[in-house]
XYZ file of C-alpha atoms in Angstrom:
370
model
C 223.735 63.941 68.117
C 224.538 63.396 71.777
C 224.499 67.131 72.289
C 220.888 67.352 71.054
C 219.846 64.546 73.323
C 221.402 66.400 76.265
C 219.433 69.531 75.403
C 216.166 67.579 75.130
C 216.780 65.892 78.473
C 217.446 69.235 80.147
C 214.231 70.607 78.686
C 212.141 67.852 80.138
C 213.893 68.077 83.429
C 213.127 71.799 83.655
C 209.585 71.231 82.502
C 209.148 68.531 85.095
C 210.531 70.747 87.791
C 208.146 73.520 86.763
C 205.239 71.091 86.789
C 206.188 69.877 90.231
C 206.526 73.480 91.437
C 203.142 74.299 89.909
C 201.540 71.347 91.621
C 203.227 72.224 94.904
C 201.995 75.827 94.550
C 198.404 74.779 94.068
C 198.621 72.199 96.829
C 199.964 74.857 99.185
C 197.451 77.418 97.903
C 194.508 75.094 98.341
C 195.617 74.062 101.824
C 196.588 77.490 103.076
C 194.003 79.675 101.394
C 190.976 77.880 100.045
C 190.667 75.225 102.760
C 191.481 77.804 105.414
C 188.801 80.128 104.079
C 186.376 77.235 103.860
C 187.076 76.429 107.491
C 186.610 80.069 108.462
C 183.374 80.157 106.469
C 182.072 76.985 108.067
C 183.032 78.100 111.558
C 181.204 81.421 111.073
C 177.827 79.824 110.420
C 174.935 80.636 112.763
C 174.586 76.934 113.506
C 177.995 77.005 115.191
C 176.736 79.739 117.518
C 173.649 77.669 118.273
C 175.792 74.611 118.970
C 177.591 76.610 121.631
C 174.346 77.930 123.130
C 172.804 74.474 123.327
C 175.968 73.014 124.809
C 175.889 75.551 127.641
C 172.179 74.978 128.353
C 172.726 71.227 128.400
C 175.468 71.805 130.972
C 173.029 73.772 133.154
C 174.217 77.265 132.207
C 171.097 79.376 131.501
C 172.642 82.701 132.513
C 172.093 84.136 129.019
C 168.314 83.752 129.269
C 166.200 86.767 130.196
C 163.684 85.745 132.853
C 162.919 89.196 134.263
C 161.073 90.427 131.156
C 158.951 87.302 130.671
C 157.868 86.594 134.237
C 155.606 88.556 136.549
C 156.975 91.900 137.621
C 155.794 91.085 141.126
C 158.217 88.210 141.554
C 161.982 87.933 141.411
C 163.149 86.442 138.113
C 165.209 83.905 140.083
C 162.066 81.984 140.983
C 161.333 81.458 137.282
C 164.995 80.717 136.534
C 165.236 78.074 139.255
C 161.964 76.418 138.225
C 163.018 76.459 134.578
C 166.413 74.937 135.360
C 164.831 72.161 137.404
C 162.354 71.325 134.634
C 165.028 70.842 131.925
C 167.609 69.072 134.033
C 168.682 65.781 132.471
C 166.777 66.344 129.214
C 168.238 66.267 125.720
C 168.787 69.830 124.514
C 168.563 70.437 120.771
C 167.622 73.239 118.410
C 165.861 73.855 115.120
C 165.176 76.875 112.960
C 161.908 78.554 113.856
C 159.158 78.201 111.256
C 158.733 81.981 111.190
C 162.423 82.727 110.717
C 162.744 84.430 107.322
C 165.705 86.795 107.717
C 169.057 85.101 107.023
C 170.813 88.002 108.741
C 168.713 87.621 111.893
C 167.624 83.989 112.189
C 165.421 82.719 115.014
C 165.903 79.266 116.485
C 163.761 77.115 118.741
C 165.609 75.473 121.611
C 164.082 72.169 122.682
C 164.304 69.894 125.718
C 163.310 66.315 124.869
C 161.560 67.696 121.792
C 159.555 70.400 123.585
C 160.274 74.052 122.805
C 161.639 75.750 125.914
C 163.189 78.929 124.476
C 163.704 81.070 121.381
C 167.108 82.384 120.378
C 167.552 85.288 118.019
C 171.007 85.984 116.612
C 171.990 88.751 114.224
C 174.850 89.218 111.789
C 176.949 91.907 113.421
C 179.734 92.008 110.797
C 180.462 90.378 107.426
C 184.002 90.051 105.979
C 184.591 88.842 102.359
C 186.789 85.772 101.839
C 188.072 84.156 98.629
C 185.693 83.662 95.725
C 182.042 84.022 96.834
C 182.526 83.163 100.506
C 182.328 85.515 103.477
C 183.008 85.382 107.193
C 180.086 86.423 109.443
C 180.415 87.493 113.043
C 177.207 86.775 114.944
C 175.765 88.515 117.963
C 173.228 86.845 120.265
C 170.412 89.374 120.512
C 168.164 87.479 122.935
C 167.467 84.048 124.351
C 163.894 84.133 125.622
C 162.694 81.251 127.795
C 159.226 79.792 127.261
C 157.526 78.372 130.335
C 154.216 78.226 132.149
C 153.400 80.930 134.649
C 152.337 80.094 138.192
C 148.736 79.452 139.211
C 148.549 81.920 142.112
C 146.261 84.930 141.576
C 144.641 87.668 143.602
C 142.124 90.496 143.430
C 142.579 93.802 145.248
C 139.737 96.243 145.951
C 140.718 99.565 147.494
C 139.773 103.258 147.397
C 141.138 104.966 144.315
C 143.415 107.163 146.424
C 145.135 104.120 147.962
C 148.150 102.222 146.656
C 148.572 98.456 146.869
C 151.937 96.711 146.961
C 152.340 93.064 145.988
C 155.649 91.599 147.123
C 156.843 95.183 147.555
C 155.961 96.276 143.992
C 153.264 98.920 143.486
C 150.165 97.904 141.538
C 149.203 100.343 138.767
C 147.068 100.718 135.631
C 148.550 97.558 134.139
C 146.573 95.512 136.670
C 143.503 97.784 136.786
C 140.178 96.045 136.084
C 137.386 98.491 136.852
C 136.190 101.376 138.988
C 132.954 101.442 140.982
C 131.171 103.799 143.350
C 130.652 103.434 147.074
C 126.880 103.422 147.511
C 127.107 105.218 150.850
C 128.751 108.207 149.134
C 125.927 108.717 146.642
C 124.486 111.892 148.168
C 127.854 113.373 149.091
C 129.035 112.980 145.495
C 126.515 115.632 144.436
C 128.536 118.245 146.326
C 132.176 117.142 146.530
C 134.582 114.681 144.971
C 134.277 111.365 146.791
C 136.456 108.252 146.717
C 135.675 105.463 144.278
C 136.627 101.809 144.536
C 139.388 100.494 142.279
C 139.670 96.823 141.432
C 142.936 95.179 140.390
C 143.690 91.611 139.340
C 147.030 89.805 139.204
C 147.523 86.269 137.915
C 150.346 83.875 137.141
C 152.306 84.169 140.375
C 154.448 81.234 141.426
C 153.946 81.661 145.175
C 151.344 83.151 147.511
C 151.944 86.916 147.519
C 152.506 89.405 150.304
C 150.068 92.340 150.099
C 150.477 95.767 151.680
C 148.105 98.703 151.213
C 148.794 102.366 152.000
C 146.465 105.352 152.089
C 146.913 108.591 150.174
C 149.444 109.784 152.758
C 151.533 106.631 152.420
C 150.416 105.280 155.777
C 149.922 101.519 155.848
C 146.365 100.412 156.633
C 144.988 97.061 157.739
C 144.217 94.537 155.002
C 141.348 92.072 155.058
C 141.884 88.858 153.121
C 138.976 86.709 152.011
C 140.444 83.858 150.028
C 142.398 85.486 147.214
C 140.559 88.828 147.503
C 142.232 91.610 149.479
C 140.383 94.716 150.593
C 141.143 97.777 152.665
C 139.284 100.866 153.771
C 139.915 104.156 155.462
C 141.171 104.124 159.026
C 139.429 106.117 161.717
C 141.210 109.041 163.343
C 140.696 111.479 166.193
C 138.109 114.177 165.583
C 138.854 117.630 166.923
C 137.003 118.736 170.049
C 135.419 121.630 168.148
C 134.128 119.429 165.321
C 132.968 116.780 167.790
C 130.865 119.356 169.620
C 129.519 120.662 166.305
C 128.296 117.297 164.967
C 126.915 116.224 168.343
C 124.945 119.432 168.706
C 123.603 119.101 165.138
C 122.384 115.580 165.872
C 120.621 116.791 169.038
C 119.010 119.744 167.239
C 117.816 117.438 164.465
C 116.363 115.014 167.019
C 114.643 117.841 168.904
C 113.064 119.066 165.688
C 111.365 115.717 165.130
C 110.164 115.475 168.729
C 108.806 119.039 168.568
C 111.304 120.290 171.174
C 113.104 122.714 168.873
C 111.852 126.279 169.115
C 109.281 127.073 166.412
C 109.619 123.545 164.978
C 105.853 123.284 164.453
C 105.883 126.361 162.232
C 109.119 126.143 160.238
C 112.132 123.997 159.381
C 114.435 127.019 159.563
C 115.861 125.734 162.837
C 117.594 122.871 161.017
C 118.109 124.464 157.625
C 121.680 125.583 158.424
C 122.946 122.024 158.777
C 122.018 120.850 155.251
C 122.749 121.963 151.681
C 120.015 124.191 150.272
C 118.711 121.482 147.901
C 118.898 118.642 150.407
C 116.158 116.025 150.314
C 116.356 115.944 154.100
C 114.870 119.431 154.250
C 111.979 118.287 152.062
C 111.419 115.270 154.301
C 111.536 117.479 157.392
C 108.952 119.859 155.915
C 106.609 116.964 155.104
C 107.062 115.603 158.594
C 106.335 119.000 160.144
C 103.131 119.345 158.151
C 101.743 115.850 158.605
C 103.380 113.770 161.360
C 104.807 115.940 164.130
C 101.638 115.499 166.174
C 102.554 111.839 166.819
C 104.856 112.757 169.709
C 102.957 112.892 173.020
C 103.444 115.811 175.354
C 106.648 115.466 177.414
C 109.072 117.401 179.537
C 112.280 118.897 178.174
C 114.452 116.015 176.981
C 117.711 115.035 178.646
C 120.628 113.408 176.828
C 122.959 110.716 178.079
C 125.549 108.201 176.852
C 126.798 110.679 174.281
C 129.600 109.507 171.985
C 131.180 110.821 168.805
C 133.243 108.052 167.184
C 134.309 106.433 163.919
C 135.582 109.673 162.448
C 137.007 109.180 158.936
C 138.471 112.103 157.003
C 138.221 111.334 153.275
C 139.429 114.709 152.075
C 139.560 118.359 153.045
C 135.891 118.629 152.063
C 134.418 115.274 153.093
C 134.249 113.199 156.276
C 131.991 110.780 158.068
C 131.346 110.351 161.787
C 129.138 108.293 164.062
C 127.011 109.994 166.715
C 125.351 108.113 169.551
C 123.148 109.291 172.434
C 120.072 108.341 174.406
C 117.322 110.959 174.603
C 114.974 110.619 177.606
C 111.520 112.270 177.598
C 109.121 112.120 180.560
C 105.510 112.004 179.348
C 103.411 114.717 180.972
C 100.193 112.645 181.148
C 101.523 109.380 182.576
C 104.971 110.179 183.918
C 106.400 107.366 181.881
C 109.855 107.889 180.409
C 110.356 107.399 176.702
C 113.911 106.879 175.489
C 114.835 107.522 171.860
C 118.289 106.353 170.809
C 120.216 108.012 168.027
C 122.950 105.858 166.494
C 123.742 107.223 163.060
C 126.593 107.770 160.647
C 126.658 111.301 159.245
C 128.367 112.260 155.989
C 129.543 115.852 156.073
C 130.627 117.954 153.110
C 132.197 121.395 153.020
C 129.967 123.642 150.893
C 130.146 127.439 150.642
C 132.468 127.652 153.631
C 130.248 125.560 155.920
C 130.238 121.907 156.995
C 126.788 120.500 156.212
C 125.179 117.049 156.278
C 124.957 115.407 152.853
C 123.576 112.119 154.155
C 122.921 110.124 157.302
C 122.460 106.408 157.875
C 120.896 104.937 160.999
C 122.659 101.973 162.479
C 120.217 99.274 163.484
C 121.411 96.951 166.244
C 120.580 93.288 165.673
């Protein structure tokens, strides 16, 4: 009987030991596997990444934010970074999931300073590793942290010939700032024969500081800039005309003047004496013919004219086939009946075009002194 009791006691002892071992196994298993995996799972949540991002921003570290792509390309991103940092200093930095964030593998979060959205953060699941049961470990990658802030209130307008290039803070303006193109009214007649410059208008807004503007011509040579408030303009610079061309345009102006005063040979009978200096279809030839037929008699008889104070200035070369120049002279005529001296002054801008191998006058504008 005692032997049976000994066997029963041993059984329960073994069973108890097995139960204790079983319990110890599951305690160890739960602590080393399940709880560990739960911790890994919890620590791999996107919210943990956002906690770290917000903590850095709150500490003043905004190095992960991309300011260059969201600011003006005409200003250094540092100016936006510094302004942004100053505006959030001392504020409570928090985050929330963006209302338009639908992809669990690429969530978007709003970052807030004192409740106001100051940036968007997009993170993506770069790698997913299965854990026990239905859990998984996700490794997240920060794709972008884009700051949200107001642009500056500085703006400007630039109006220049289409062959020119404008630089704002050293950065070239291009089609991204282009507003419109317009014609120069003084080139209207020349445009019928050659390609003439047009005026390009550009607009830039949202700068933080007053900009520096430089304008260069088609050859890359810097030209003077005129600023009127926030509008910047530039035109073609004058250059030195060749002696041969200077003599040519001066002589043309004298011949044209002599035609109208009746001093050009055969002027009363034909306009052929001035025909060479204009395109064949020029309105100036029509005007000259009408003048010859109806008004040339208005000039009183006078001696052969003499010219003085001659000047050829303001030469501007627009292209290989187009230039303008100013011609000035005084033309003195002694009247045969009274001996009085009449002085006619020519002060005109001539627009020359190269047509059929010859420089001819497309247009001319008299300059009236006030």
